[in-house]
C-alpha cells in the first residue's frame, strides 16, 4: 500500500541558493526530509527563469503538493491565481 501523505509540509519561500543555506544553517530544518514533487510541466509564463530542470517557484511547488493531497481543483485555482499575478506584474512593467 502507498505511504500516507505527510501530516505537514514545510515550504521555504526563497531562491534555491537561499533555501539551501537556510537548510544548512537552521537546525530545525536539517532533520526534515526533502521531498521531490512530480512536476508535469512548467508554465511558460514566468517572472524568473528556472535554475534547472524540475525547479519551480514556491507557489508552483505548493500547487503540485496540493494536487497530490487535495486533487486538481484546488491546485488549478492556485495556478490560475499565479497566472493572474504574472500577467499583472508584466502589465505593470515588471519582467
Short mmCIF file of N, CA and C in Angstrom, two decimals:
data_model
loop_
_atom_site.label_atom_id
_atom_site.label_comp_id
_atom_site.label_asym_id
_atom_site.label_seq_id
_atom_site.Cartn_x
_atom_site.Cartn_y
_atom_site.Cartn_z
N UNK A 1 0.84 -1.19 0.00
CA UNK A 1 0.00 0.00 0.00
C UNK A 1 0.88 1.25 0.00
N UNK A 2 0.46 2.28 -0.72
CA UNK A 2 1.26 3.51 -0.75
C UNK A 2 1.28 4.17 0.63
N UNK A 3 2.37 4.83 0.89
CA UNK A 3 2.52 5.54 2.17
C UNK A 3 1.53 6.70 2.24
N UNK A 4 0.99 6.97 3.41
CA UNK A 4 0.08 8.12 3.53
C UNK A 4 0.86 9.42 3.35
N UNK A 5 0.18 10.47 2.91
CA UNK A 5 0.89 11.75 2.75
C UNK A 5 1.36 12.27 4.10
N UNK A 6 2.40 13.08 4.11
CA UNK A 6 2.88 13.65 5.38
C UNK A 6 1.78 14.50 6.02
N UNK A 7 1.81 14.58 7.34
CA UNK A 7 0.82 15.38 8.07
C UNK A 7 1.04 16.87 7.83
N UNK A 8 2.29 17.27 7.63
CA UNK A 8 2.63 18.68 7.39
C UNK A 8 3.70 18.77 6.32
N UNK A 9 3.65 19.85 5.59
CA UNK A 9 4.70 20.16 4.62
C UNK A 9 5.27 21.52 4.96
N UNK A 10 6.57 21.66 4.83
CA UNK A 10 7.24 22.94 5.06
C UNK A 10 7.82 23.39 3.73
N UNK A 11 7.45 24.59 3.31
CA UNK A 11 7.96 25.16 2.07
C UNK A 11 8.84 26.35 2.42
N UNK A 12 10.04 26.40 1.89
CA UNK A 12 10.92 27.54 2.11
C UNK A 12 10.72 28.51 0.96
N UNK A 13 10.21 29.68 1.27
CA UNK A 13 9.95 30.69 0.25
C UNK A 13 11.21 31.53 0.08
N UNK A 14 12.08 31.06 -0.81
CA UNK A 14 13.38 31.69 -1.02
C UNK A 14 13.90 31.25 -2.38
N UNK A 15 15.00 31.87 -2.79
CA UNK A 15 15.65 31.37 -4.00
C UNK A 15 16.22 29.99 -3.68
N UNK A 16 16.62 29.26 -4.70
CA UNK A 16 17.17 27.92 -4.47
C UNK A 16 18.42 27.98 -3.62
N UNK A 17 19.30 28.94 -3.89
CA UNK A 17 20.54 29.02 -3.09
C UNK A 17 20.24 29.47 -1.66
N UNK A 18 19.29 30.38 -1.48
CA UNK A 18 18.91 30.80 -0.13
C UNK A 18 18.31 29.64 0.65
N UNK A 19 17.47 28.86 0.00
CA UNK A 19 16.84 27.71 0.67
C UNK A 19 17.89 26.69 1.10
N UNK A 20 18.88 26.48 0.26
CA UNK A 20 19.96 25.55 0.60
C UNK A 20 20.71 26.04 1.84
N UNK A 21 21.03 27.33 1.87
CA UNK A 21 21.73 27.90 3.03
C UNK A 21 20.86 27.83 4.29
N UNK A 22 19.57 28.10 4.14
CA UNK A 22 18.66 28.02 5.29
C UNK A 22 18.66 26.61 5.87
N UNK A 23 18.59 25.63 5.01
CA UNK A 23 18.56 24.23 5.47
C UNK A 23 19.86 23.87 6.19
N UNK A 24 20.98 24.40 5.71
CA UNK A 24 22.27 24.10 6.35
C UNK A 24 22.42 24.82 7.69
N UNK A 25 21.88 26.02 7.80
CA UNK A 25 22.11 26.85 8.99
C UNK A 25 21.08 26.67 10.09
N UNK A 26 19.88 26.26 9.76
CA UNK A 26 18.82 26.17 10.76
C UNK A 26 18.63 24.72 11.22
N UNK A 27 18.99 24.43 12.46
CA UNK A 27 18.90 23.05 12.95
C UNK A 27 17.50 22.44 12.80
N UNK A 28 16.46 23.23 12.95
CA UNK A 28 15.09 22.71 12.85
C UNK A 28 14.79 22.18 11.45
N UNK A 29 15.48 22.70 10.44
CA UNK A 29 15.24 22.26 9.07
C UNK A 29 16.08 21.05 8.69
N UNK A 30 17.22 20.88 9.33
CA UNK A 30 18.15 19.80 8.96
C UNK A 30 17.53 18.42 9.07
N UNK A 31 16.69 18.21 10.06
CA UNK A 31 16.11 16.88 10.26
C UNK A 31 14.91 16.58 9.39
N UNK A 32 14.42 17.56 8.67
CA UNK A 32 13.24 17.34 7.84
C UNK A 32 13.61 16.64 6.55
N UNK A 33 12.79 15.70 6.09
CA UNK A 33 13.08 15.05 4.81
C UNK A 33 12.85 16.02 3.65
N UNK A 34 13.55 15.78 2.57
CA UNK A 34 13.35 16.56 1.35
C UNK A 34 12.48 15.72 0.42
N UNK A 35 11.42 16.31 -0.06
CA UNK A 35 10.51 15.60 -0.96
C UNK A 35 10.66 16.13 -2.37
N UNK A 36 10.57 15.24 -3.33
CA UNK A 36 10.54 15.64 -4.73
C UNK A 36 9.11 15.47 -5.21
N UNK A 37 8.57 16.54 -5.75
CA UNK A 37 7.19 16.51 -6.23
C UNK A 37 7.16 16.26 -7.73
N UNK A 38 6.16 15.56 -8.21
CA UNK A 38 6.04 15.37 -9.66
C UNK A 38 5.59 16.69 -10.30
N UNK A 39 6.42 17.21 -11.15
CA UNK A 39 6.10 18.45 -11.87
C UNK A 39 5.89 18.05 -13.33
N UNK A 40 4.63 18.03 -13.76
CA UNK A 40 4.32 17.59 -15.11
C UNK A 40 4.88 18.53 -16.16
N UNK A 41 4.57 19.79 -16.01
CA UNK A 41 5.09 20.78 -16.95
C UNK A 41 5.17 22.12 -16.25
N UNK A 42 6.18 22.87 -16.61
CA UNK A 42 6.37 24.19 -16.03
C UNK A 42 5.72 25.19 -16.96
N UNK A 43 4.86 26.07 -16.45
CA UNK A 43 4.20 27.04 -17.32
C UNK A 43 5.21 27.95 -18.01
N UNK A 44 4.88 28.32 -19.23
CA UNK A 44 5.78 29.19 -20.00
C UNK A 44 5.81 30.60 -19.41
N UNK A 45 4.69 31.04 -18.86
CA UNK A 45 4.61 32.39 -18.30
C UNK A 45 5.22 32.40 -16.91
N UNK A 46 6.37 33.05 -16.79
CA UNK A 46 7.06 33.12 -15.50
C UNK A 46 7.73 34.47 -15.40
N UNK A 47 8.02 34.88 -14.17
CA UNK A 47 8.74 36.13 -13.96
C UNK A 47 10.24 35.90 -13.95
N UNK A 48 10.67 34.74 -13.52
CA UNK A 48 12.09 34.41 -13.47
C UNK A 48 12.34 33.12 -14.22
N UNK A 49 13.57 32.94 -14.66
CA UNK A 49 13.90 31.67 -15.30
C UNK A 49 14.26 30.66 -14.22
N UNK A 50 13.95 29.42 -14.48
CA UNK A 50 14.24 28.35 -13.53
C UNK A 50 15.73 28.04 -13.54
N UNK A 51 16.32 27.78 -12.36
CA UNK A 51 17.74 27.46 -12.32
C UNK A 51 18.05 26.04 -12.77
N UNK A 52 17.05 25.26 -13.11
CA UNK A 52 17.30 23.90 -13.57
C UNK A 52 16.02 23.13 -13.79
N UNK A 53 16.16 21.99 -14.43
CA UNK A 53 15.02 21.12 -14.73
C UNK A 53 14.30 20.72 -13.44
N UNK A 54 12.99 20.86 -13.43
CA UNK A 54 12.20 20.44 -12.28
C UNK A 54 12.21 21.41 -11.11
N UNK A 55 12.89 22.53 -11.25
CA UNK A 55 12.93 23.53 -10.18
C UNK A 55 11.87 24.58 -10.48
N UNK A 56 11.00 24.77 -9.51
CA UNK A 56 9.87 25.68 -9.71
C UNK A 56 9.80 26.67 -8.57
N UNK A 57 8.93 27.65 -8.72
CA UNK A 57 8.73 28.64 -7.67
C UNK A 57 8.00 28.01 -6.48
N UNK A 58 8.01 28.72 -5.38
CA UNK A 58 7.34 28.22 -4.17
C UNK A 58 5.86 27.96 -4.43
N UNK A 59 5.20 28.88 -5.10
CA UNK A 59 3.76 28.73 -5.33
C UNK A 59 3.48 27.54 -6.26
N UNK A 60 4.36 27.31 -7.23
CA UNK A 60 4.20 26.15 -8.11
C UNK A 60 4.41 24.84 -7.34
N UNK A 61 5.36 24.84 -6.41
CA UNK A 61 5.59 23.65 -5.58
C UNK A 61 4.38 23.39 -4.68
N UNK A 62 3.83 24.45 -4.12
CA UNK A 62 2.65 24.30 -3.26
C UNK A 62 1.48 23.74 -4.08
N UNK A 63 1.30 24.24 -5.29
CA UNK A 63 0.22 23.74 -6.15
C UNK A 63 0.42 22.26 -6.47
N UNK A 64 1.66 21.85 -6.73
CA UNK A 64 1.94 20.44 -7.03
C UNK A 64 1.64 19.56 -5.81
N UNK A 65 2.01 20.03 -4.63
CA UNK A 65 1.72 19.27 -3.40
C UNK A 65 0.21 19.21 -3.15
N UNK A 66 -0.45 20.32 -3.37
CA UNK A 66 -1.90 20.38 -3.19
C UNK A 66 -2.60 19.40 -4.13
N UNK A 67 -2.10 19.32 -5.35
CA UNK A 67 -2.69 18.40 -6.33
C UNK A 67 -2.61 16.96 -5.82
N UNK A 68 -1.52 16.61 -5.16
CA UNK A 68 -1.36 15.24 -4.65
C UNK A 68 -2.31 14.94 -3.49
N UNK A 69 -2.48 15.89 -2.59
CA UNK A 69 -3.27 15.61 -1.38
C UNK A 69 -4.73 16.06 -1.46
N UNK A 70 -5.03 17.05 -2.29
CA UNK A 70 -6.40 17.58 -2.35
C UNK A 70 -7.06 17.41 -3.72
N UNK A 71 -6.29 17.09 -4.75
CA UNK A 71 -6.86 16.92 -6.07
C UNK A 71 -6.60 18.11 -6.99
N UNK A 72 -7.13 18.02 -8.20
CA UNK A 72 -6.85 19.02 -9.23
C UNK A 72 -7.49 20.38 -8.99
N UNK A 73 -8.72 20.41 -8.47
CA UNK A 73 -9.44 21.69 -8.37
C UNK A 73 -8.72 22.73 -7.52
N UNK A 74 -8.30 22.43 -6.30
CA UNK A 74 -7.60 23.46 -5.51
C UNK A 74 -6.27 23.87 -6.14
N UNK A 75 -5.56 22.90 -6.72
CA UNK A 75 -4.28 23.20 -7.36
C UNK A 75 -4.49 24.09 -8.58
N UNK A 76 -5.50 23.78 -9.37
CA UNK A 76 -5.79 24.57 -10.57
C UNK A 76 -6.15 26.01 -10.20
N UNK A 77 -6.88 26.18 -9.11
CA UNK A 77 -7.25 27.54 -8.67
C UNK A 77 -6.00 28.32 -8.26
N UNK A 78 -5.10 27.69 -7.55
CA UNK A 78 -3.85 28.34 -7.15
C UNK A 78 -3.02 28.71 -8.39
N UNK A 79 -2.95 27.80 -9.35
CA UNK A 79 -2.21 28.07 -10.60
C UNK A 79 -2.87 29.20 -11.39
N UNK A 80 -4.19 29.26 -11.37
CA UNK A 80 -4.90 30.34 -12.07
C UNK A 80 -4.56 31.69 -11.44
N UNK A 81 -4.56 31.74 -10.11
CA UNK A 81 -4.22 32.99 -9.42
C UNK A 81 -2.77 33.39 -9.67
N UNK A 82 -1.88 32.41 -9.73
CA UNK A 82 -0.47 32.68 -10.03
C UNK A 82 -0.32 33.26 -11.44
N UNK A 83 -1.07 32.72 -12.40
CA UNK A 83 -1.03 33.23 -13.77
C UNK A 83 -1.52 34.68 -13.82
N UNK A 84 -2.55 35.01 -13.05
CA UNK A 84 -3.05 36.39 -12.99
C UNK A 84 -1.98 37.30 -12.40
N UNK A 85 -1.30 36.85 -11.35
CA UNK A 85 -0.25 37.65 -10.73
C UNK A 85 0.88 37.93 -11.73
N UNK A 86 1.26 36.92 -12.50
CA UNK A 86 2.31 37.11 -13.51
C UNK A 86 1.85 38.11 -14.56
N UNK A 87 0.62 37.95 -15.03
CA UNK A 87 0.06 38.86 -16.04
C UNK A 87 0.06 40.30 -15.54
N UNK A 88 -0.36 40.51 -14.31
CA UNK A 88 -0.41 41.86 -13.74
C UNK A 88 0.99 42.43 -13.52
N UNK A 89 1.90 41.60 -13.09
CA UNK A 89 3.28 42.06 -12.88
C UNK A 89 3.89 42.50 -14.21
N UNK A 90 3.65 41.73 -15.25
CA UNK A 90 4.18 42.10 -16.58
C UNK A 90 3.52 43.38 -17.10
N UNK A 91 2.21 43.51 -16.87
CA UNK A 91 1.50 44.70 -17.33
C UNK A 91 1.99 45.96 -16.62
N UNK A 92 2.48 45.80 -15.39
CA UNK A 92 2.97 46.95 -14.63
C UNK A 92 4.42 47.29 -14.96
N UNK A 93 5.01 46.52 -15.88
CA UNK A 93 6.38 46.81 -16.30
C UNK A 93 7.43 45.94 -15.66
N UNK A 94 7.02 45.05 -14.75
CA UNK A 94 7.99 44.11 -14.19
C UNK A 94 8.27 43.05 -15.22
N UNK A 95 9.45 42.50 -15.15
CA UNK A 95 9.85 41.47 -16.10
C UNK A 95 8.77 40.49 -16.24
#
